[in-house]
CSV table of C-alpha atoms in Angstrom, one decimal:
chain,number,residue,atom,x,y,z
R,1,MET,CA,24.3,12.2,-18.1
R,2,GLU,CA,23.9,9.6,-21.1
R,3,ILE,CA,25.8,9.0,-24.3
R,4,GLN,CA,23.6,9.6,-27.2
R,5,ARG,CA,24.2,10.2,-31.0
R,6,VAL,CA,22.7,13.1,-32.9
R,7,VAL,CA,20.3,11.8,-35.6
R,8,ARG,CA,18.8,15.0,-37.1
R,9,ASP,CA,17.5,18.5,-36.4
R,10,LEU,CA,13.9,18.8,-35.3
R,11,VAL,CA,11.8,21.8,-36.5
R,12,THR,CA,8.9,22.9,-34.5
R,13,THR,CA,7.5,26.2,-35.9
R,14,LYS,CA,4.7,26.0,-33.4
R,15,ARG,CA,6.3,26.0,-30.1
R,16,LEU,CA,6.3,27.5,-26.7
R,17,GLY,CA,8.0,30.7,-26.2
R,18,THR,CA,9.9,29.2,-23.2
R,19,LEU,CA,11.9,27.1,-25.7
R,20,TYR,CA,13.0,30.4,-27.4
R,21,ALA,CA,14.6,29.9,-30.6
R,22,LYS,CA,17.1,27.1,-29.5
R,23,SER,CA,18.1,24.5,-31.8
R,24,LEU,CA,16.6,21.0,-31.0
R,25,ARG,CA,18.1,17.9,-32.2
R,26,VAL,CA,16.8,14.2,-32.2
R,27,VAL,CA,19.1,12.2,-30.4
R,28,GLU,CA,19.4,8.2,-29.9
R,29,ASP,CA,20.5,5.9,-27.2
R,30,TYR,CA,22.5,2.8,-27.8
R,31,LYS,CA,19.0,1.0,-27.9
R,32,GLY,CA,17.9,3.3,-30.8
R,33,ASN,CA,15.3,5.0,-28.5
R,34,LEU,CA,14.9,8.6,-29.8
R,35,SER,CA,14.6,11.7,-27.5
R,36,VAL,CA,14.7,15.3,-28.3
R,37,ALA,CA,17.7,17.6,-26.8
R,38,LEU,CA,18.2,21.3,-26.7
R,39,ASP,CA,21.7,22.1,-28.4
R,40,PRO,CA,23.8,25.1,-27.1
R,41,ILE,CA,27.0,23.7,-28.6
R,42,GLY,CA,26.0,23.2,-32.4
R,43,CYS,CA,26.2,19.6,-33.0
R,44,LYS,CA,25.8,17.8,-36.4
R,45,PRO,CA,24.3,14.6,-37.3
R,46,GLY,CA,26.6,11.8,-36.1
R,47,ASP,CA,28.2,13.5,-33.4
R,48,TRP,CA,28.5,11.6,-30.1
R,49,VAL,CA,27.4,13.8,-27.4
R,50,ILE,CA,26.8,13.7,-23.6
R,51,THR,CA,23.0,14.7,-22.8
R,52,ILE,CA,22.1,16.3,-19.4
R,53,GLY,CA,18.5,15.8,-17.9
R,54,ILE,CA,16.7,16.9,-14.8
R,55,SER,CA,16.8,20.2,-13.6
R,56,ALA,CA,20.3,20.5,-14.7
R,57,ALA,CA,19.1,20.5,-18.3
R,58,ARG,CA,17.5,24.0,-17.8
R,59,TYR,CA,20.9,25.5,-16.4
R,60,ALA,CA,22.8,23.8,-19.1
R,61,ALA,CA,20.7,25.6,-21.5
R,62,GLY,CA,22.5,28.9,-20.3
R,63,ASN,CA,19.1,30.2,-18.8
R,64,PRO,CA,17.1,28.3,-16.3
R,65,ASN,CA,13.8,29.9,-17.6
R,66,ILE,CA,14.4,27.8,-20.8
R,67,THR,CA,12.0,24.7,-20.3
R,68,THR,CA,14.2,21.8,-21.4
R,69,ASP,CA,14.6,18.4,-19.7
R,70,LEU,CA,17.4,17.3,-21.8
R,71,THR,CA,20.4,19.4,-23.0
R,72,ILE,CA,23.5,18.3,-24.9
R,73,GLY,CA,26.5,19.0,-22.6
R,74,GLY,CA,29.4,18.2,-24.9
R,75,ILE,CA,30.8,16.3,-27.8
R,76,ILE,CA,32.8,13.1,-26.8
R,77,ASP,CA,36.4,13.1,-28.3
R,78,HIS,CA,36.8,9.6,-28.7
R,79,TRP,CA,33.7,7.0,-29.0
R,80,SER,CA,32.6,4.2,-31.4
R,81,GLU,CA,29.6,2.0,-32.1
R,82,GLU,CA,31.7,-0.9,-30.4
R,83,GLU,CA,32.3,0.7,-27.1
R,84,TRP,CA,28.6,2.0,-26.8
R,85,ARG,CA,27.1,-1.2,-27.5
R,86,SER,CA,29.4,-3.6,-25.6
B,1,MET,CA,11.9,16.1,-24.5
B,2,GLU,CA,10.2,13.0,-25.9
B,3,ILE,CA,8.4,12.7,-29.4
B,4,GLN,CA,4.7,11.7,-28.8
B,5,ARG,CA,1.5,11.7,-30.6
B,6,VAL,CA,-1.6,13.0,-29.2
B,7,VAL,CA,-4.4,10.3,-28.8
B,8,ARG,CA,-7.3,12.1,-27.2
B,9,ASP,CA,-8.5,14.7,-24.5
B,10,LEU,CA,-8.8,13.6,-20.9
B,11,VAL,CA,-11.7,15.0,-18.7
B,12,THR,CA,-11.0,15.0,-14.9
B,13,THR,CA,-13.9,16.9,-13.4
B,14,LYS,CA,-12.5,16.1,-10.0
B,15,ARG,CA,-9.2,17.4,-10.0
B,16,LEU,CA,-6.8,19.5,-8.0
B,17,GLY,CA,-7.0,23.1,-8.0
B,18,THR,CA,-3.3,23.4,-9.0
B,19,LEU,CA,-4.0,21.9,-12.3
B,20,TYR,CA,-6.4,24.9,-13.0
B,21,ALA,CA,-8.8,24.6,-15.9
B,22,LYS,CA,-5.8,23.4,-18.2
B,23,SER,CA,-6.5,21.2,-21.0
B,24,LEU,CA,-5.0,17.5,-20.7
B,25,ARG,CA,-4.4,15.3,-23.6
B,26,VAL,CA,-3.4,11.5,-23.5
B,27,VAL,CA,-0.2,11.2,-25.5
B,28,GLU,CA,1.5,8.1,-26.6
B,29,ASP,CA,5.2,7.2,-27.4
B,30,TYR,CA,6.5,5.1,-30.1
B,31,LYS,CA,5.9,1.9,-27.9
B,32,GLY,CA,2.3,2.9,-27.4
B,33,ASN,CA,2.6,3.6,-23.8
B,34,LEU,CA,0.2,6.4,-22.7
B,35,SER,CA,0.9,9.4,-20.5
B,36,VAL,CA,-1.1,12.6,-19.7
B,37,ALA,CA,0.3,15.9,-20.7
B,38,LEU,CA,-0.9,19.4,-20.1
B,39,ASP,CA,-1.4,21.3,-23.3
B,40,PRO,CA,-0.8,25.0,-23.3
B,41,ILE,CA,-0.7,24.9,-27.1
B,42,GLY,CA,-4.0,23.7,-28.3
B,43,CYS,CA,-3.2,20.2,-30.1
B,44,LYS,CA,-5.6,17.9,-31.8
B,45,PRO,CA,-5.6,14.2,-31.8
B,46,GLY,CA,-3.1,12.9,-34.3
B,47,ASP,CA,-0.6,15.8,-33.8
B,48,TRP,CA,3.0,14.9,-33.3
B,49,VAL,CA,4.4,16.9,-30.4
B,50,ILE,CA,7.5,17.2,-28.3
B,51,THR,CA,6.6,16.9,-24.6
B,52,ILE,CA,8.6,18.4,-21.8
B,53,GLY,CA,9.1,16.6,-18.5
B,54,ILE,CA,10.8,17.2,-15.0
B,55,SER,CA,10.5,20.8,-13.4
B,56,ALA,CA,10.6,22.3,-16.8
B,57,ALA,CA,7.1,21.0,-17.3
B,58,ARG,CA,5.8,23.2,-14.7
B,59,TYR,CA,7.5,26.3,-16.3
B,60,ALA,CA,6.5,25.5,-19.7
B,61,ALA,CA,2.9,25.3,-18.5
B,62,GLY,CA,3.2,29.1,-18.2
B,63,ASN,CA,3.2,29.2,-14.4
B,64,PRO,CA,5.3,27.1,-12.1
B,65,ASN,CA,2.6,26.8,-9.6
B,66,ILE,CA,0.6,24.6,-12.1
B,67,THR,CA,1.5,21.1,-10.8
B,68,THR,CA,2.1,19.1,-14.2
B,69,ASP,CA,5.3,16.8,-14.9
B,70,LEU,CA,4.6,16.6,-18.6
B,71,THR,CA,3.6,19.5,-20.8
B,72,ILE,CA,3.3,19.7,-24.6
B,73,GLY,CA,6.2,22.1,-25.9
B,74,GLY,CA,5.6,22.1,-29.7
B,75,ILE,CA,4.0,20.6,-32.6
B,76,ILE,CA,6.7,18.9,-34.8
B,77,ASP,CA,6.4,20.2,-38.5
B,78,HIS,CA,7.7,17.0,-40.2
B,79,TRP,CA,7.3,13.6,-38.7
B,80,SER,CA,6.0,10.3,-39.6
B,81,GLU,CA,5.5,6.9,-38.1
B,82,GLU,CA,8.2,5.4,-40.0
B,83,GLU,CA,10.9,7.9,-38.5
B,84,TRP,CA,9.3,7.3,-35.2
B,85,ARG,CA,9.5,3.5,-35.1
B,86,SER,CA,12.9,3.1,-37.1
J,1,MET,CA,1.3,12.6,-15.5
J,2,GLU,CA,0.2,8.8,-15.7
J,3,ILE,CA,-3.0,6.9,-15.8
J,4,GLN,CA,-3.1,4.6,-12.8
J,5,ARG,CA,-5.8,2.7,-11.0
J,6,VAL,CA,-6.2,2.8,-7.1
J,7,VAL,CA,-5.6,-0.7,-5.6
J,8,ARG,CA,-5.9,-0.4,-2.0
J,9,ASP,CA,-4.7,1.9,1.0
J,10,LEU,CA,-1.4,1.7,2.6
J,11,VAL,CA,-0.7,2.1,6.3
J,12,THR,CA,2.7,3.2,7.6
J,13,THR,CA,2.5,3.8,11.3
J,14,LYS,CA,6.2,4.3,11.5
J,15,ARG,CA,6.7,7.2,9.0
J,16,LEU,CA,8.4,10.4,8.5
J,17,GLY,CA,6.8,13.6,9.9
J,18,THR,CA,7.4,15.2,6.5
J,19,LEU,CA,4.5,12.9,5.1
J,20,TYR,CA,2.2,14.3,7.8
J,21,ALA,CA,-0.9,12.3,8.3
J,22,LYS,CA,-1.7,12.2,4.4
J,23,SER,CA,-3.4,9.3,3.1
J,24,LEU,CA,-1.4,6.9,0.9
J,25,ARG,CA,-2.8,4.7,-1.8
J,26,VAL,CA,-1.1,1.7,-3.7
J,27,VAL,CA,-1.6,2.4,-7.3
J,28,GLU,CA,-1.0,0.3,-10.3
J,29,ASP,CA,-0.1,1.2,-13.9
J,30,TYR,CA,-1.3,-0.7,-17.0
J,31,LYS,CA,1.3,-3.2,-16.5
J,32,GLY,CA,0.4,-4.0,-13.2
J,33,ASN,CA,3.4,-2.3,-11.7
J,34,LEU,CA,2.7,-1.0,-8.2
J,35,SER,CA,3.5,2.5,-6.9
J,36,VAL,CA,2.4,4.5,-3.7
J,37,ALA,CA,0.9,7.9,-4.3
J,38,LEU,CA,-0.2,10.6,-1.7
J,39,ASP,CA,-4.0,11.0,-2.1
J,40,PRO,CA,-5.3,14.7,-1.3
J,41,ILE,CA,-8.6,14.0,-3.2
J,42,GLY,CA,-10.0,11.1,-1.3
J,43,CYS,CA,-10.1,8.0,-3.8
J,44,LYS,CA,-11.4,4.7,-3.3
J,45,PRO,CA,-10.1,1.4,-4.7
J,46,GLY,CA,-10.9,1.1,-8.4
J,47,ASP,CA,-11.0,4.7,-9.2
J,48,TRP,CA,-8.9,5.6,-12.3
J,49,VAL,CA,-6.8,8.5,-11.7
J,50,ILE,CA,-4.0,10.9,-12.8
J,51,THR,CA,-1.0,10.7,-10.7
J,52,ILE,CA,1.7,13.7,-10.8
J,53,GLY,CA,5.3,12.9,-10.3
J,54,ILE,CA,8.8,14.9,-9.9
J,55,SER,CA,8.7,18.0,-8.0
J,56,ALA,CA,5.1,18.8,-9.1
J,57,ALA,CA,4.0,16.2,-6.7
J,58,ARG,CA,5.2,18.1,-3.6
J,59,TYR,CA,3.2,21.3,-4.7
J,60,ALA,CA,0.2,19.0,-5.7
J,61,ALA,CA,0.1,17.7,-2.0
J,62,GLY,CA,-0.8,21.1,-1.2
J,63,ASN,CA,2.3,22.2,0.7
J,64,PRO,CA,5.9,21.7,-0.9
J,65,ASN,CA,7.1,20.7,2.4
J,66,ILE,CA,5.2,17.3,2.0
J,67,THR,CA,7.8,15.0,1.0
J,68,THR,CA,6.0,13.1,-1.8
J,69,ASP,CA,7.2,12.2,-5.3
J,70,LEU,CA,3.9,10.9,-6.6
J,71,THR,CA,0.5,12.9,-5.8
J,72,ILE,CA,-3.0,11.7,-7.2
J,73,GLY,CA,-4.1,15.0,-9.2
J,74,GLY,CA,-7.7,14.0,-10.4
J,75,ILE,CA,-10.3,11.2,-11.1
J,76,ILE,CA,-10.6,10.3,-14.7
J,77,ASP,CA,-14.5,10.8,-15.8
J,78,HIS,CA,-14.4,7.9,-18.4
J,79,TRP,CA,-11.8,5.3,-18.8
J,80,SER,CA,-11.8,1.6,-19.3
J,81,GLU,CA,-9.5,-1.3,-19.0
J,82,GLU,CA,-9.7,-1.5,-22.7
J,83,GLU,CA,-8.5,1.9,-23.5
J,84,TRP,CA,-5.7,1.5,-21.1
J,85,ARG,CA,-4.3,-1.7,-22.4
J,86,SER,CA,-4.9,-1.0,-26.1
H,1,MET,CA,21.2,6.2,-5.4
H,2,GLU,CA,22.4,3.5,-7.6
H,3,ILE,CA,25.2,0.8,-7.2
H,4,GLN,CA,27.4,1.4,-10.3
H,5,ARG,CA,30.9,0.3,-11.4
H,6,VAL,CA,33.4,2.6,-13.0
H,7,VAL,CA,34.4,1.5,-16.6
H,8,ARG,CA,36.7,4.5,-17.9
H,9,ASP,CA,37.3,8.2,-18.1
H,10,LEU,CA,35.5,10.3,-20.6
H,11,VAL,CA,36.9,13.4,-22.3
H,12,THR,CA,35.0,16.1,-23.9
H,13,THR,CA,37.2,18.7,-25.0
H,14,LYS,CA,34.4,20.7,-26.5
H,15,ARG,CA,31.9,21.0,-23.5
H,16,LEU,CA,29.7,23.5,-21.7
H,17,GLY,CA,31.3,25.9,-19.3
H,18,THR,CA,28.6,24.8,-16.7
H,19,LEU,CA,30.4,21.5,-16.6
H,20,TYR,CA,33.6,23.2,-15.5
H,21,ALA,CA,36.7,21.0,-15.9
H,22,LYS,CA,35.1,18.3,-13.7
H,23,SER,CA,36.4,14.7,-14.4
H,24,LEU,CA,33.7,12.4,-16.0
H,25,ARG,CA,33.6,8.8,-15.9
H,26,VAL,CA,31.7,6.4,-18.0
H,27,VAL,CA,29.8,3.9,-15.3
H,28,GLU,CA,27.8,0.9,-15.8
H,29,ASP,CA,25.0,-0.6,-13.9
H,30,TYR,CA,24.5,-4.3,-13.4
H,31,LYS,CA,22.8,-4.8,-16.4
H,32,GLY,CA,25.8,-3.2,-18.4
H,33,ASN,CA,24.0,-0.1,-19.3
H,34,LEU,CA,26.4,3.0,-19.6
H,35,SER,CA,25.8,6.4,-18.1
H,36,VAL,CA,28.3,9.3,-17.5
H,37,ALA,CA,28.7,10.6,-14.0
H,38,LEU,CA,30.6,13.4,-12.7
H,39,ASP,CA,33.5,12.4,-10.3
H,40,PRO,CA,34.2,14.7,-7.3
H,41,ILE,CA,36.1,11.9,-5.5
H,42,GLY,CA,38.7,10.6,-7.7
H,43,CYS,CA,37.8,7.1,-8.8
H,44,LYS,CA,39.6,4.6,-10.8
H,45,PRO,CA,38.1,2.0,-13.3
H,46,GLY,CA,36.8,-1.1,-11.4
H,47,ASP,CA,35.8,1.1,-8.5
H,48,TRP,CA,32.2,0.1,-7.1
H,49,VAL,CA,30.5,3.4,-6.4
H,50,ILE,CA,27.2,4.8,-5.4
H,51,THR,CA,25.7,7.5,-7.8
H,52,ILE,CA,23.5,10.2,-7.0
H,53,GLY,CA,20.8,11.4,-9.5
H,54,ILE,CA,18.1,14.1,-9.8
H,55,SER,CA,18.8,17.7,-8.4
H,56,ALA,CA,20.9,16.2,-5.6
H,57,ALA,CA,23.6,15.4,-8.4
H,58,ARG,CA,24.2,19.3,-8.7
H,59,TYR,CA,24.7,19.6,-4.9
H,60,ALA,CA,27.0,16.7,-4.7
H,61,ALA,CA,28.9,18.2,-7.1
H,62,GLY,CA,30.1,20.9,-4.7
H,63,ASN,CA,28.2,23.7,-6.3
H,64,PRO,CA,24.7,23.6,-7.5
H,65,ASN,CA,25.7,25.6,-10.5
H,66,ILE,CA,27.5,22.5,-12.1
H,67,THR,CA,24.9,21.0,-14.5
H,68,THR,CA,25.3,17.3,-13.7
H,69,ASP,CA,22.4,14.8,-13.1
H,70,LEU,CA,24.3,12.1,-11.9
H,71,THR,CA,27.4,12.4,-9.5
H,72,ILE,CA,29.5,9.9,-7.8
H,73,GLY,CA,28.6,9.9,-4.1
H,74,GLY,CA,31.0,7.4,-2.6
H,75,ILE,CA,33.4,4.1,-3.2
H,76,ILE,CA,31.6,1.1,-1.6
H,77,ASP,CA,33.8,-0.8,0.9
H,78,HIS,CA,32.6,-4.2,0.2
H,79,TRP,CA,30.9,-5.3,-2.9
H,80,SER,CA,31.1,-8.1,-5.7
H,81,GLU,CA,29.8,-9.0,-9.0
H,82,GLU,CA,27.9,-11.8,-7.1
H,83,GLU,CA,26.0,-9.5,-4.8
H,84,TRP,CA,25.3,-7.2,-7.8
H,85,ARG,CA,23.8,-9.7,-10.1
H,86,SER,CA,22.0,-11.7,-7.5
X,1,MET,CA,7.0,6.4,-3.7
X,2,GLU,CA,7.7,2.7,-4.3
X,3,ILE,CA,7.3,-0.2,-2.2
X,4,GLN,CA,10.8,-1.8,-1.6
X,5,ARG,CA,12.4,-4.2,0.8
X,6,VAL,CA,15.6,-3.5,2.8
X,7,VAL,CA,18.4,-6.0,1.9
X,8,ARG,CA,21.5,-4.8,3.7
X,9,ASP,CA,23.6,-1.9,4.9
X,10,LEU,CA,25.8,-0.4,2.8
X,11,VAL,CA,29.2,0.8,4.0
X,12,THR,CA,31.1,3.7,2.0
X,13,THR,CA,33.9,5.0,4.2
X,14,LYS,CA,35.1,7.2,1.1
X,15,ARG,CA,32.0,9.3,0.8
X,16,LEU,CA,30.8,13.0,0.0
X,17,GLY,CA,30.3,15.4,2.9
X,18,THR,CA,27.2,16.0,1.6
X,19,LEU,CA,25.9,12.7,2.7
X,20,TYR,CA,26.8,13.4,6.3
X,21,ALA,CA,27.3,10.3,8.1
X,22,LYS,CA,23.7,9.0,7.5
X,23,SER,CA,23.1,5.3,7.3
X,24,LEU,CA,22.6,3.8,3.8
X,25,ARG,CA,20.5,0.6,3.0
X,26,VAL,CA,20.5,-1.6,-0.2
X,27,VAL,CA,16.9,-1.8,-1.0
X,28,GLU,CA,15.3,-4.2,-3.7
X,29,ASP,CA,12.0,-3.6,-5.8
X,30,TYR,CA,9.8,-6.6,-6.6
X,31,LYS,CA,11.8,-7.3,-9.8
X,32,GLY,CA,15.0,-7.6,-7.5
X,33,ASN,CA,16.6,-4.5,-8.6
X,34,LEU,CA,18.7,-3.1,-6.3
X,35,SER,CA,19.1,0.7,-5.3
X,36,VAL,CA,20.5,2.5,-2.3
X,37,ALA,CA,18.4,4.5,0.1
X,38,LEU,CA,19.3,6.9,2.7
X,39,ASP,CA,17.4,5.6,6.1
X,40,PRO,CA,16.4,8.4,8.6
X,41,ILE,CA,14.2,5.9,10.3
X,42,GLY,CA,16.4,3.1,11.3
X,43,CYS,CA,15.3,0.0,9.5
X,44,LYS,CA,16.5,-3.7,9.5
X,45,PRO,CA,17.1,-6.0,6.8
X,46,GLY,CA,13.6,-7.7,5.7
X,47,ASP,CA,11.6,-4.5,6.5
X,48,TRP,CA,9.0,-3.5,3.9
X,49,VAL,CA,9.4,0.3,3.2
X,50,ILE,CA,8.1,3.0,1.1
X,51,THR,CA,10.9,5.1,-0.7
X,52,ILE,CA,10.8,8.5,-1.7
X,53,GLY,CA,12.7,9.8,-4.7
X,54,ILE,CA,13.2,13.0,-6.7
X,55,SER,CA,13.8,16.4,-4.8
X,56,ALA,CA,11.5,15.2,-2.1
X,57,ALA,CA,14.3,12.6,-1.1
X,58,ARG,CA,16.5,15.6,0.0
X,59,TYR,CA,13.6,17.1,2.3
X,60,ALA,CA,12.9,13.7,3.6
X,61,ALA,CA,16.3,13.2,4.8
X,62,GLY,CA,15.8,16.0,7.2
X,63,ASN,CA,17.7,18.6,5.5
X,64,PRO,CA,17.6,19.6,1.8
X,65,ASN,CA,21.4,19.8,1.8
X,66,ILE,CA,21.8,16.0,2.3
X,67,THR,CA,22.4,14.9,-1.5
X,68,THR,CA,20.2,11.8,-1.5
X,69,ASP,CA,17.8,11.0,-4.5
X,70,LEU,CA,16.2,8.3,-2.5
X,71,THR,CA,15.1,8.2,1.0
X,72,ILE,CA,13.0,5.7,3.1
X,73,GLY,CA,9.8,7.3,4.2
X,74,GLY,CA,8.1,4.7,6.4
X,75,ILE,CA,7.7,1.1,7.2
X,76,ILE,CA,4.7,-0.5,5.9
X,77,ASP,CA,2.6,-2.4,8.5
X,78,HIS,CA,1.1,-5.1,6.6
X,79,TRP,CA,2.8,-6.5,3.3
X,80,SER,CA,3.6,-9.6,1.8
X,81,GLU,CA,5.8,-11.2,-0.9
X,82,GLU,CA,2.2,-12.3,-2.3
X,83,GLU,CA,0.8,-8.7,-2.7
X,84,TRP,CA,4.1,-7.4,-4.0
X,85,ARG,CA,4.3,-9.7,-6.9
X,86,SER,CA,0.9,-10.2,-7.8
């Protein structure tokens, strides 16, 4: 899994049915690279999260028919910009 | 998922039957790296899209027998070059 | 999928039975990085191709028991070094 | 698999049920990039480990329903910073 | 698949049962990055090999229950440092 930070929501009105109506978040890694993760937890911008990729992302979404390759798996209790970039 | 931009169509007359007659698009990431994504939605050059990879790409294609590793999952409502590269 | 160019054949006399007797090609990406792809199509050096990775590579090989993680999926009709590196 | 070093534990009180109550560790690669791995072995900070990714990570967790994409597979008997970075 | 060179054996006395007693080798790519591959063939340091990743690695190991994400698939008949780095 990767340590990422939630940046903002992402709205895709025109989307595949296999993404259902699941919330998508833009997340960034410690280098500032942006990705899009499905959020089954309900995160807000600024939250430090762990993201789950590969086939596990579909199962983490609660239903393997949900076609995600990145899903937020949890909110980190204690993290800081310093730890991240060290 | 990744945020990418549709660059152009890609024609492969000589292709595997497992790609069926699905439309392929050249997409670029924020660094300008090019990939090829299957497009079940019907995008046009310039559209900002989210792309789905890993095994989810096959399911997102509408049929897991379609042998794609990258499929366009939706068109982003609001995005800009600035957000992308920041 | 990725846009790659066929460089040469690759001979591996001592190989796993799960690769059967399938042809392997050395392919390069636009940065010149080399990979090895299974070729079910019959490409020649210099051909511009799309390569399929992840679990889709096994299905693209014509038999999911073939243990490849990269398979050539088609030959691109029109491509050039310029488009590739732009 | 990758050679990584255990840095610290990671606590995520708010997490998906599909991660169960498994221990998570922050691990670093030789470039200092941080990832999060599920630890079925019981490692301590400083241990040199091999980490298993892709779908194998779920099976390595002892139950494929555990939604991890990185799992610690073993502790390396003899390794050193020098070998790692050479 | 990737072209890699076998560097040395890797001993992990404390390992998951899902890796069985399979031999592990440290392999390097042309940039000198190290990974760990399961070796069902019996390679020696210095051998040029192709490595198979993704879910195919488990099947290449001879048993999909073996939790590897990288498995040596064959020994390359003719390869050289020059071809590799060109």
